[in-house]
Coordinates of N, CA, C and O in Angstrom, one line a residue:
M20 N -89.9 21.9 9.4 CA -89.9 20.7 8.6 C -90.3 19.6 9.6 O -89.7 19.4 10.6
E21 N -91.2 18.7 9.1 CA -91.6 17.5 9.9 C -90.5 16.5 9.8 O -89.8 16.4 8.9
P22 N -90.4 15.7 10.9 CA -89.4 14.6 10.9 C -89.5 13.7 9.7 O -88.6 13.2 9.2
T23 N -90.8 13.4 9.3 CA -91.0 12.4 8.2 C -90.5 13.0 6.9 O -89.9 12.4 6.1
E24 N -90.7 14.4 6.7 CA -90.2 15.0 5.5 C -88.7 15.0 5.5 O -88.1 14.9 4.4
E25 N -88.0 15.2 6.7 CA -86.6 15.2 6.7 C -86.0 13.8 6.3 O -85.0 13.7 5.6
K26 N -86.7 12.7 6.8 CA -86.2 11.4 6.4 C -86.3 11.1 4.9 O -85.5 10.5 4.3
T27 N -87.5 11.6 4.3 CA -87.6 11.3 2.9 C -86.7 12.1 2.0 O -86.4 11.7 1.0
S28 N -86.4 13.3 2.5 CA -85.5 14.2 1.7 C -84.0 13.8 1.8 O -83.2 14.2 1.0
K29 N -83.7 13.0 2.8 CA -82.3 12.5 2.9 C -81.9 11.5 1.8 O -82.7 10.7 1.5
T30 N -80.8 11.7 1.3 CA -80.3 10.8 0.2 C -80.0 9.5 0.8 O -79.4 9.3 1.8
V31 N -80.4 8.4 0.1 CA -80.2 7.1 0.5 C -78.8 6.7 0.1 O -78.4 6.8 -1.1
D32 N -78.0 6.2 1.0 CA -76.7 5.7 0.8 C -76.8 4.2 0.6 O -77.1 3.5 1.6
I33 N -76.6 3.7 -0.6 CA -76.8 2.3 -0.9 C -75.9 1.4 0.0 O -76.3 0.3 0.4
Y34 N -74.8 1.9 0.4 CA -73.8 1.1 1.2 C -74.1 1.1 2.7 O -73.6 0.3 3.5
R35 N -75.0 2.0 3.2 CA -75.3 2.1 4.6 C -76.8 2.0 4.9 O -77.2 1.6 6.0
D36 N -77.7 2.3 3.9 CA -79.1 2.3 4.2 C -79.9 1.3 3.5 O -81.1 1.3 3.5
T37 N -79.3 0.3 2.8 CA -80.0 -0.8 2.1 C -79.4 -2.1 2.5 O -78.5 -2.2 3.3
W38 N -80.0 -3.2 1.9 CA -79.6 -4.5 2.2 C -78.1 -4.7 1.9 O -77.5 -5.7 2.4
V39 N -77.5 -3.9 1.0 CA -76.1 -4.1 0.6 C -75.2 -4.0 1.9 O -74.2 -4.6 1.9
R40 N -75.7 -3.3 2.9 CA -74.9 -3.1 4.2 C -74.6 -4.5 4.8 O -73.5 -4.7 5.3
F41 N -75.4 -5.5 4.6 CA -75.2 -6.8 5.2 C -74.1 -7.6 4.5 O -73.6 -8.5 5.1
L42 N -73.7 -7.1 3.3 CA -72.5 -7.8 2.7 C -71.2 -7.6 3.5 O -70.3 -8.4 3.5
G43 N -71.2 -6.5 4.3 CA -70.1 -6.2 5.1 C -70.0 -7.2 6.3 O -68.9 -7.4 6.9
Y44 N -71.0 -8.0 6.6 CA -71.0 -9.0 7.6 C -70.8 -10.4 7.1 O -70.8 -11.3 7.9
A45 N -70.5 -10.5 5.8 CA -70.3 -11.9 5.3 C -69.2 -12.6 5.9 O -69.3 -13.8 6.2
N46 N -68.1 -12.0 6.3 CA -67.0 -12.7 6.9 C -67.3 -13.2 8.3 O -66.8 -14.2 8.7
E47 N -68.2 -12.4 9.0 CA -68.6 -12.9 10.3 C -69.4 -14.2 10.2 O -69.2 -15.1 11.0
V48 N -70.2 -14.3 9.2 CA -71.0 -15.5 9.0 C -70.0 -16.6 8.6 O -70.2 -17.7 9.1
G49 N -69.1 -16.3 7.8 CA -68.1 -17.3 7.4 C -67.3 -17.8 8.6 O -67.1 -19.0 8.7
E50 N -66.9 -16.9 9.5 CA -66.2 -17.3 10.7 C -67.1 -18.2 11.6 O -66.6 -19.1 12.2
A51 N -68.4 -17.9 11.7 CA -69.3 -18.7 12.5 C -69.4 -20.1 11.9 O -69.5 -21.1 12.7
F52 N -69.3 -20.2 10.6 CA -69.4 -21.6 10.0 C -68.0 -22.2 9.7 O -68.0 -23.3 9.1
R53 N -67.0 -21.6 10.2 CA -65.6 -22.2 10.0 C -65.5 -23.6 10.3 O -64.8 -24.4 9.6
A54 N -66.1 -24.1 11.4 CA -66.0 -25.5 11.8 C -66.7 -26.4 10.9 O -66.5 -27.6 10.9
Q55 N -67.6 -25.9 10.1 CA -68.5 -26.7 9.2 C -68.1 -26.8 7.8 O -68.5 -27.7 7.1
V56 N -67.4 -25.8 7.3 CA -67.1 -25.6 5.9 C -65.7 -25.6 5.6 O -64.8 -25.4 6.5
P57 N -65.3 -25.8 4.3 CA -63.9 -25.7 3.9 C -63.4 -24.2 4.2 O -64.1 -23.3 4.1
V58 N -62.1 -24.1 4.4 CA -61.4 -22.8 4.6 C -61.6 -21.9 3.4 O -61.8 -20.7 3.5
S59 N -61.7 -22.5 2.2 CA -61.9 -21.7 1.0 C -63.3 -20.9 1.0 O -63.4 -19.8 0.5
F60 N -64.3 -21.5 1.7 CA -65.6 -20.8 1.8 C -65.4 -19.6 2.7 O -65.9 -18.5 2.4
V61 N -64.7 -19.8 3.8 CA -64.5 -18.7 4.8 C -63.7 -17.6 4.1 O -64.0 -16.4 4.2
R62 N -62.7 -17.9 3.3 CA -61.9 -16.9 2.6 C -62.8 -16.2 1.6 O -62.7 -15.0 1.3
G63 N -63.7 -16.9 1.0 CA -64.7 -16.3 0.0 C -65.6 -15.3 0.7 O -65.9 -14.2 0.1
T64 N -65.9 -15.5 2.0 CA -66.8 -14.5 2.7 C -66.0 -13.3 3.0 O -66.5 -12.2 3.0
Y65 N -64.7 -13.5 3.2 CA -63.8 -12.3 3.4 C -63.7 -11.5 2.1 O -63.6 -10.3 2.1
A66 N -63.7 -12.2 1.0 CA -63.6 -11.5 -0.3 C -64.9 -10.7 -0.5 O -64.8 -9.5 -1.0
V67 N -66.0 -11.2 -0.2 CA -67.3 -10.5 -0.3 C -67.3 -9.3 0.5 O -67.6 -8.2 0.1
A68 N -66.9 -9.4 1.8 CA -66.8 -8.2 2.7 C -65.8 -7.2 2.2 O -66.0 -6.0 2.3
T69 N -64.7 -7.6 1.7 CA -63.7 -6.7 1.2 C -64.2 -6.0 0.0 O -63.9 -4.8 -0.2
V70 N -64.9 -6.6 -0.9 CA -65.5 -6.0 -2.1 C -66.5 -4.9 -1.6 O -66.5 -3.8 -2.1
Y71 N -67.3 -5.2 -0.6 CA -68.2 -4.2 0.0 C -67.4 -3.0 0.5 O -67.8 -1.9 0.2
V72 N -66.4 -3.2 1.3 CA -65.6 -2.1 1.8 C -65.0 -1.3 0.7 O -65.1 0.0 0.8
T73 N -64.4 -1.9 -0.3 CA -63.8 -1.2 -1.4 C -64.8 -0.4 -2.2 O -64.6 0.8 -2.5
A74 N -66.0 -1.0 -2.5 CA -67.0 -0.3 -3.2 C -67.5 0.9 -2.4 O -67.8 2.0 -3.0
D75 N -67.7 0.8 -1.1 CA -68.1 1.9 -0.3 C -67.1 3.1 -0.4 O -67.4 4.2 -0.5
A76 N -65.8 2.7 -0.3 CA -64.7 3.7 -0.3 C -64.7 4.4 -1.7 O -64.6 5.6 -1.7
V77 N -64.9 3.7 -2.7 CA -64.9 4.3 -4.1 C -66.1 5.2 -4.2 O -66.0 6.3 -4.8
D78 N -67.2 4.8 -3.7 CA -68.4 5.6 -3.8 C -68.2 6.9 -3.0 O -68.6 8.0 -3.5
K79 N -67.6 6.9 -1.8 CA -67.4 8.1 -1.1 C -66.3 9.0 -1.8 O -66.4 10.2 -1.8
G80 N -65.4 8.4 -2.5 CA -64.4 9.1 -3.3 C -65.1 9.8 -4.4 O -64.8 11.0 -4.7
K81 N -66.0 9.1 -5.1 CA -66.8 9.8 -6.2 C -67.6 10.9 -5.7 O -67.7 11.9 -6.4
K82 N -68.3 10.7 -4.5 CA -69.1 11.8 -4.0 C -68.2 13.0 -3.6 O -68.6 14.2 -3.8
A83 N -67.1 12.8 -3.1 CA -66.1 13.9 -2.8 C -65.7 14.6 -4.0 O -65.6 15.8 -4.1
A84 N -65.4 13.8 -5.1 CA -65.0 14.4 -6.3 C -66.1 15.3 -6.9 O -65.8 16.4 -7.4
A85 N -67.3 14.8 -6.9 CA -68.4 15.5 -7.5 C -68.6 16.8 -6.7 O -69.0 17.9 -7.2
A86 N -68.5 16.7 -5.4 CA -68.7 17.9 -4.5 C -67.7 19.0 -4.7 O -68.0 20.2 -4.5
H87 N -66.5 18.6 -5.1 CA -65.4 19.6 -5.2 C -65.1 20.1 -6.6 O -64.4 21.1 -6.7
G88 N -65.7 19.4 -7.5 CA -65.5 19.9 -8.9 C -64.0 20.1 -9.3 O -63.3 19.2 -9.1
D89 N -63.7 21.2 -9.8 CA -62.3 21.5 -10.2 C -61.5 22.4 -9.3 O -60.6 23.0 -9.7
K90 N -62.0 22.5 -8.1 CA -61.3 23.4 -7.1 C -60.0 22.8 -6.7 O -59.8 21.6 -6.7
P91 N -59.1 23.7 -6.2 CA -57.8 23.3 -5.7 C -58.0 22.3 -4.5 O -58.9 22.5 -3.7
G92 N -57.2 21.4 -4.4 CA -57.2 20.4 -3.3 C -58.2 19.3 -3.5 O -58.4 18.5 -2.6
R93 N -58.7 19.2 -4.7 CA -59.7 18.1 -5.0 C -59.2 16.8 -4.8 O -59.8 15.9 -4.1
A94 N -58.0 16.5 -5.3 CA -57.4 15.2 -5.2 C -57.1 14.8 -3.7 O -57.3 13.7 -3.3
T95 N -56.7 15.8 -2.9 CA -56.5 15.5 -1.5 C -57.8 15.1 -0.8 O -57.8 14.2 0.0
R96 N -58.8 15.9 -1.1 CA -60.1 15.6 -0.5 C -60.7 14.3 -0.9 O -61.2 13.6 -0.1
V97 N -60.5 13.9 -2.1 CA -61.0 12.7 -2.6 C -60.2 11.5 -2.0 O -60.8 10.5 -1.5
A98 N -58.9 11.7 -1.9 CA -58.1 10.7 -1.3 C -58.4 10.5 0.2 O -58.5 9.4 0.7
A99 N -58.7 11.6 0.9 CA -59.0 11.6 2.3 C -60.3 10.8 2.5 O -60.5 10.0 3.4
A100 N -61.3 11.1 1.6 CA -62.6 10.4 1.7 C -62.4 8.9 1.5 O -63.0 8.1 2.2
V101 N -61.7 8.5 0.5 CA -61.5 7.1 0.2 C -60.7 6.4 1.3 O -61.2 5.4 1.8
V102 N -59.6 7.0 1.8 CA -58.8 6.4 2.8 C -59.6 6.3 4.1 O -59.7 5.3 4.8
D103 N -60.3 7.4 4.5 CA -61.1 7.4 5.7 C -62.2 6.3 5.7 O -62.3 5.5 6.7
T104 N -62.9 6.2 4.6 CA -63.9 5.2 4.5 C -63.3 3.8 4.5 O -63.8 2.9 5.2
F105 N -62.3 3.6 3.7 CA -61.7 2.3 3.6 C -61.2 1.8 4.9 O -61.4 0.6 5.3
V106 N -60.4 2.6 5.6 CA -59.8 2.2 6.9 C -60.9 1.9 7.9 O -60.8 0.9 8.6
W107 N -61.8 2.8 8.0 CA -62.9 2.6 8.9 C -63.7 1.3 8.6 O -63.9 0.5 9.5
Q108 N -64.1 1.2 7.4 CA -64.9 0.0 7.1 C -64.1 -1.3 7.2 O -64.7 -2.3 7.6
A109 N -62.9 -1.3 6.8 CA -62.0 -2.5 6.9 C -61.9 -2.9 8.4 O -62.0 -4.1 8.7
L110 N -61.7 -2.0 9.3 CA -61.7 -2.3 10.7 C -63.0 -2.7 11.3 O -63.2 -3.7 11.9
A111 N -64.0 -1.9 11.0 CA -65.3 -2.0 11.6 C -66.2 -3.2 11.0 O -67.0 -3.7 11.7
S112 N -66.0 -3.5 9.7 CA -66.8 -4.5 9.1 C -66.1 -5.8 8.8 O -66.7 -6.8 8.7
V113 N -64.7 -5.8 8.8 CA -64.0 -7.0 8.4 C -63.1 -7.5 9.5 O -63.3 -8.5 10.0
I114 N -62.1 -6.7 9.8 CA -61.0 -7.2 10.7 C -61.4 -7.4 12.1 O -61.3 -8.6 12.6
V115 N -61.9 -6.4 12.8 CA -62.2 -6.6 14.2 C -63.4 -7.6 14.4 O -63.3 -8.5 15.2
P116 N -64.5 -7.5 13.7 CA -65.6 -8.4 13.9 C -65.2 -9.9 13.5 O -65.6 -10.8 14.2
G117 N -64.4 -10.0 12.4 CA -64.0 -11.3 12.0 C -63.1 -12.0 13.0 O -63.3 -13.2 13.4
F118 N -62.2 -11.2 13.6 CA -61.3 -11.8 14.6 C -62.2 -12.1 15.9 O -61.9 -13.2 16.5
T119 N -63.1 -11.3 16.2 CA -63.9 -11.5 17.4 C -64.7 -12.8 17.3 O -64.7 -13.6 18.2
I120 N -65.4 -12.9 16.2 CA -66.2 -14.2 16.0 C -65.3 -15.4 15.9 O -65.7 -16.4 16.4
N121 N -64.2 -15.3 15.3 CA -63.2 -16.4 15.2 C -62.8 -16.8 16.6 O -62.8 -18.0 16.9
R122 N -62.5 -15.9 17.5 CA -62.1 -16.2 18.8 C -63.2 -16.8 19.7 O -63.1 -17.7 20.5
V123 N -64.4 -16.2 19.5 CA -65.6 -16.7 20.2 C -65.9 -18.1 19.8 O -66.1 -19.0 20.7
C124 N -65.8 -18.4 18.5 CA -66.1 -19.8 18.1 C -65.0 -20.8 18.5 O -65.3 -21.9 18.9
A125 N -63.8 -20.3 18.4 CA -62.7 -21.2 18.8 C -62.8 -21.5 20.3 O -62.6 -22.7 20.8
A126 N -63.1 -20.5 21.1 CA -63.2 -20.7 22.6 C -64.4 -21.6 22.9 O -64.3 -22.5 23.8
S127 N -65.5 -21.3 22.2 CA -66.7 -22.2 22.5 C -66.5 -23.6 22.1 O -66.8 -24.5 22.9
L128 N -65.8 -23.9 21.0 CA -65.5 -25.2 20.6 C -64.6 -25.9 21.6 O -64.8 -27.1 22.0
H129 N -63.6 -25.2 22.0 CA -62.7 -25.7 23.0 C -63.4 -26.0 24.4 O -63.2 -27.1 24.9
L130 N -64.2 -25.1 24.8 CA -64.9 -25.3 26.1 C -65.9 -26.4 26.0 O -66.0 -27.2 26.9
L131 N -66.6 -26.5 24.9 CA -67.5 -27.6 24.7 C -66.8 -29.0 24.7 O -67.3 -30.0 25.2
A132 N -65.6 -29.0 24.1 CA -64.8 -30.3 24.1 C -64.4 -30.7 25.5 O -64.4 -31.9 25.8
R133 N -64.1 -29.7 26.3 CA -63.6 -29.9 27.7 C -64.7 -30.2 28.7 O -64.5 -30.8 29.7
T134 N -65.9 -29.6 28.5 CA -66.9 -29.7 29.5 C -68.1 -30.5 29.1 O -69.0 -30.8 30.0
T135 N -68.2 -31.0 27.9 CA -69.3 -31.9 27.5 C -68.8 -33.2 26.9 O -67.6 -33.3 26.5
K136 N -69.6 -34.1 26.8 CA -69.3 -35.4 26.1 C -70.1 -35.5 24.8 O -70.3 -36.6 24.3
W137 N -70.5 -34.3 24.3 CA -71.3 -34.3 23.0 C -70.4 -34.8 21.9 O -69.2 -34.5 21.9
P138 N -71.0 -35.4 20.9 CA -70.2 -35.8 19.7 C -69.8 -34.5 19.0 O -70.4 -33.4 19.0
L139 N -68.7 -34.7 18.2 CA -68.1 -33.6 17.5 C -69.0 -32.8 16.6 O -69.1 -31.6 16.6
P140 N -69.9 -33.5 15.8 CA -70.8 -32.7 15.0 C -71.8 -31.8 15.8 O -72.0 -30.6 15.4
V141 N -72.2 -32.2 16.9 CA -73.1 -31.4 17.8 C -72.3 -30.2 18.3 O -72.8 -29.1 18.4
R142 N -71.0 -30.5 18.8 CA -70.2 -29.4 19.3 C -70.0 -28.3 18.2 O -70.0 -27.1 18.4
K143 N -69.7 -28.8 16.9 CA -69.5 -27.9 15.8 C -70.7 -27.0 15.5 O -70.6 -25.8 15.3
W144 N -71.9 -27.7 15.5 CA -73.1 -26.9 15.2 C -73.5 -26.0 16.3 O -74.0 -24.9 16.1
T145 N -73.2 -26.4 17.6 CA -73.4 -25.5 18.7 C -72.5 -24.3 18.6 O -72.9 -23.1 18.8
T146 N -71.2 -24.5 18.2 CA -70.3 -23.4 18.0 C -70.7 -22.5 16.9 O -70.7 -21.2 17.1
T147 N -71.2 -23.0 15.8 CA -71.8 -22.2 14.8 C -72.9 -21.3 15.3 O -73.0 -20.1 15.0
A148 N -73.8 -21.9 16.0 CA -75.0 -21.2 16.6 C -74.5 -20.1 17.5 O -75.1 -19.0 17.5
I149 N -73.5 -20.4 18.3 CA -73.0 -19.3 19.2 C -72.4 -18.2 18.4 O -72.6 -17.0 18.7
G150 N -71.6 -18.5 17.4 CA -71.0 -17.5 16.6 C -72.0 -16.6 15.9 O -71.9 -15.4 15.9
L151 N -73.0 -17.2 15.3 CA -74.1 -16.5 14.6 C -74.9 -15.6 15.6 O -75.2 -14.5 15.3
S152 N -75.2 -16.1 16.8 CA -75.9 -15.4 17.7 C -75.1 -14.2 18.4 O -75.7 -13.3 18.9
T153 N -73.8 -14.3 18.3 CA -72.9 -13.3 18.8 C -72.9 -12.0 17.9 O -72.7 -10.9 18.4
I154 N -73.0 -12.2 16.6 CA -72.9 -11.1 15.7 C -73.7 -9.9 16.0 O -73.1 -8.8 16.1
P155 N -75.0 -10.0 16.3 CA -75.7 -8.8 16.6 C -75.3 -8.0 17.8 O -75.4 -6.8 17.9
F156 N -74.7 -8.8 18.8 CA -74.2 -8.1 20.0 C -72.9 -7.5 19.9 O -72.6 -6.6 20.8
I157 N -72.1 -7.8 18.9 CA -70.7 -7.2 18.9 C -70.7 -5.9 18.0 O -69.8 -5.2 18.1
I158 N -71.7 -5.7 17.1 CA -71.6 -4.7 16.2 C -71.5 -3.3 16.8 O -70.6 -2.5 16.5
T159 N -72.5 -3.0 17.7 CA -72.5 -1.6 18.3 C -71.3 -1.4 19.2 O -70.6 -0.3 19.1
P160 N -70.9 -2.4 20.1 CA -69.6 -2.1 20.9 C -68.4 -1.9 20.0 O -67.6 -1.1 20.3
I161 N -68.3 -2.7 18.9 CA -67.1 -2.5 18.0 C -67.2 -1.1 17.4 O -66.1 -0.4 17.3
D162 N -68.3 -0.7 16.9 CA -68.4 0.6 16.2 C -68.1 1.7 17.2 O -67.3 2.6 16.9
R163 N -68.6 1.6 18.4 CA -68.3 2.7 19.4 C -66.9 2.7 19.8 O -66.3 3.7 20.0
S164 N -66.3 1.5 20.0 CA -64.9 1.4 20.4 C -64.0 2.0 19.3 O -63.1 2.8 19.6
L165 N -64.3 1.6 18.1 CA -63.5 2.2 17.0 C -63.7 3.7 16.8 O -62.8 4.4 16.5
S166 N -64.9 4.1 17.0 CA -65.2 5.5 16.9 C -64.4 6.3 18.0 O -63.9 7.4 17.7
S167 N -64.3 5.8 19.1 CA -63.5 6.4 20.2 C -62.0 6.5 19.9 O -61.3 7.4 20.2
C168 N -61.5 5.5 19.2 CA -60.1 5.4 18.9 C -59.7 6.0 17.5 O -58.6 6.5 17.4
L169 N -60.6 6.0 16.5 CA -60.1 6.3 15.2 C -60.7 7.5 14.6 O -60.4 7.8 13.4
L170 N -61.4 8.3 15.3 CA -61.9 9.5 14.7 C -60.8 10.5 14.6 O -60.5 11.4 15.4
V171 N -60.0 10.4 13.5 CA -58.9 11.2 13.3 C -59.3 12.5 12.7 O -59.9 12.5 11.6
K172 N -59.0 13.6 13.3 CA -59.4 14.9 12.7 C -58.3 15.6 12.0 O -58.4 16.8 11.7
S173 N -57.3 14.8 11.5 CA -56.2 15.4 10.8 C -56.7 16.0 9.5 O -56.0 16.9 9.0
I174 N -57.8 15.5 8.9 CA -58.2 16.0 7.6 C -58.5 17.5 7.7 O -58.2 18.3 6.8
E175 N -59.1 17.9 8.9 CA -59.4 19.3 9.1 C -58.1 20.2 9.1 O -58.1 21.3 8.8
R176 N -57.0 19.6 9.5 CA -55.8 20.3 9.7 C -54.8 20.2 8.5 O -53.7 20.6 8.6
C177 N -55.3 19.6 7.4 CA -54.5 19.4 6.3 C -54.6 20.7 5.4 O -55.6 21.3 5.3
S178 N -53.5 21.0 4.8 CA -53.5 22.1 3.9 C -52.7 21.9 2.6 O -51.8 21.0 2.6
I179 N -52.9 22.6 1.6 CA -52.2 22.5 0.4 C -51.3 23.7 0.3 O -51.7 24.8 0.4
A180 N -50.0 23.4 0.3 CA -49.0 24.5 0.2 C -48.0 24.2 -0.8 O -47.3 23.1 -0.7
S181 N -47.8 25.0 -1.8 CA -46.8 24.7 -2.9 C -47.0 23.4 -3.5 O -46.1 22.6 -3.8
S182 N -48.3 23.1 -3.8 CA -48.7 21.8 -4.4 C -48.2 20.6 -3.6 O -48.1 19.5 -4.2
T183 N -48.0 20.7 -2.4 CA -47.5 19.6 -1.5 C -48.6 19.4 -0.4 O -49.0 20.3 0.2
F184 N -48.9 18.1 -0.3 CA -49.9 17.8 0.8 C -49.2 17.7 2.1 O -48.2 17.0 2.3
Q185 N -49.6 18.6 3.0 CA -49.0 18.6 4.3 C -50.0 18.5 5.4 O -51.0 19.1 5.4
C186 N -49.8 17.5 6.3 CA -50.7 17.3 7.4 C -50.0 17.4 8.7 O -48.9 17.0 8.8
F187 N -50.7 18.0 9.6 CA -50.1 18.1 10.9 C -50.5 16.8 11.6 O -51.4 16.1 11.2
P188 N -49.8 16.5 12.7 CA -50.1 15.2 13.4 C -51.6 15.1 13.8 O -52.2 16.1 14.2
P189 N -52.2 13.9 13.6 CA -53.6 13.8 14.0 C -53.8 13.8 15.5 O -52.9 13.5 16.2
F190 N -55.0 14.1 15.8 CA -55.4 14.0 17.2 C -56.8 13.3 17.3 O -57.5 13.2 16.3
F191 N -57.1 12.7 18.4 CA -58.2 11.8 18.5 C -59.3 12.4 19.4 O -58.9 13.1 20.4
V192 N -60.5 12.2 19.0 CA -61.6 12.7 19.8 C -62.7 11.6 19.9 O -62.7 10.7 19.1
R193 N -63.5 11.7 20.9 CA -64.6 10.7 21.1 C -65.8 11.1 20.2 O -66.1 12.3 19.9
C194 N -66.5 10.1 19.8 CA -67.8 10.4 19.1 C -68.8 9.2 19.5 O -68.4 8.3 20.2
R195 N -70.0 9.3 19.0 CA -71.0 8.4 19.5 C -71.3 7.2 18.6 O -71.7 6.2 19.0
S196 N -71.0 7.3 17.3 CA -71.4 6.2 16.4 C -70.5 6.2 15.2 O -69.9 7.2 14.8
V197 N -70.6 5.1 14.4 CA -69.9 5.0 13.2 C -70.4 6.0 12.2 O -69.7 6.6 11.4
D198 N -71.7 6.2 12.2 CA -72.3 7.2 11.2 C -71.7 8.6 11.5 O -71.5 9.3 10.5
F199 N -71.6 9.0 12.7 CA -71.0 10.3 13.0 C -69.6 10.4 12.5 O -69.2 11.3 11.9
L200 N -68.8 9.3 12.6 CA -67.4 9.3 12.1 C -67.4 9.5 10.6 O -66.7 10.4 10.1
L201 N -68.2 8.7 9.9 CA -68.2 8.9 8.4 C -68.8 10.2 8.0 O -68.3 10.9 7.1
D202 N -70.0 10.5 8.6 CA -70.7 11.7 8.2 C -69.9 13.0 8.5 O -69.9 13.9 7.8
S203 N -69.2 13.0 9.7 CA -68.5 14.2 10.0 C -67.3 14.5 9.1 O -67.1 15.6 8.7
S204 N -66.6 13.5 8.7 CA -65.5 13.8 7.8 C -66.0 14.0 6.4 O -65.5 14.9 5.7
L205 N -67.0 13.3 5.9 CA -67.5 13.5 4.6 C -68.3 14.8 4.5 O -68.2 15.4 3.5
R206 N -69.0 15.1 5.5 CA -69.7 16.4 5.5 C -68.8 17.5 5.3 O -69.1 18.5 4.6
K207 N -67.6 17.5 6.0 CA -66.6 18.6 5.8 C -66.1 18.6 4.4 O -65.9 19.7 3.8
L208 N -66.0 17.4 3.8 CA -65.5 17.4 2.4 C -66.5 17.9 1.4 O -66.2 18.6 0.5
Y209 N -67.8 17.5 1.6 CA -68.8 17.9 0.7 C -69.4 19.3 0.8 O -69.8 19.9 -0.1
H210 N -69.4 19.8 2.1 CA -70.1 21.0 2.3 C -69.2 22.2 2.7 O -69.6 23.1 3.4
E211 N -67.9 22.0 2.4 CA -66.9 23.0 2.8 C -67.2 24.4 2.2 O -67.1 25.4 2.8
D212 N -67.7 24.4 1.0 CA -68.0 25.7 0.3 C -69.2 26.4 0.9 O -69.3 27.6 0.8
E213 N -70.2 25.7 1.4 CA -71.3 26.3 2.0 C -70.9 27.2 3.2 O -71.6 28.2 3.4
K214 N -69.9 26.8 3.9 CA -69.5 27.6 5.1 C -68.8 28.9 4.6 O -68.9 29.9 5.3
E215 N -68.2 28.9 3.5 CA -67.5 30.1 3.0 C -68.4 31.1 2.5 O -68.1 32.3 2.5
E216 N -69.6 30.7 2.0 CA -70.6 31.7 1.5 C -71.3 32.5 2.5 O -71.2 32.4 3.7

């Protein structure tokens, strides 16, 4: 199979492969503009990012439900897909980047106040520019750091016994990217039956 054929045959995930992905970065833009806009605007950008995270988690839950049909353990697998996606996206798209941009902007505004005699509006716009220009540089390191810390493989070790969900303690492993994190857990959920055949 040619590489181009492989790309075209891959299903497009609206939450990761289209412009919708950028809604997850709304709160970072809001944090960059915090010095310029009312706090309600910044909170609104967090709401947009949270809706994106929730929609992605629901989508992954629906995909897990469709993949498992009426087989035993369906509810567990759907819940695992939703929780896995929601926790990962909340951390990687909202919490950690939002905090990072907030601190970068606060530090830059403080340093500009101490080291320059620029008027306040110039310092605020400079802080906004620094915050916006920081966003592309923090995405990959945050994704990789969270991948190193949060790739919990406990889903593989979960079992259904006497209609009770039992999980053994999770353990952590390293991986290379956020896509591997999401794809690895979801692939196990969606393609579990293919291995059995």
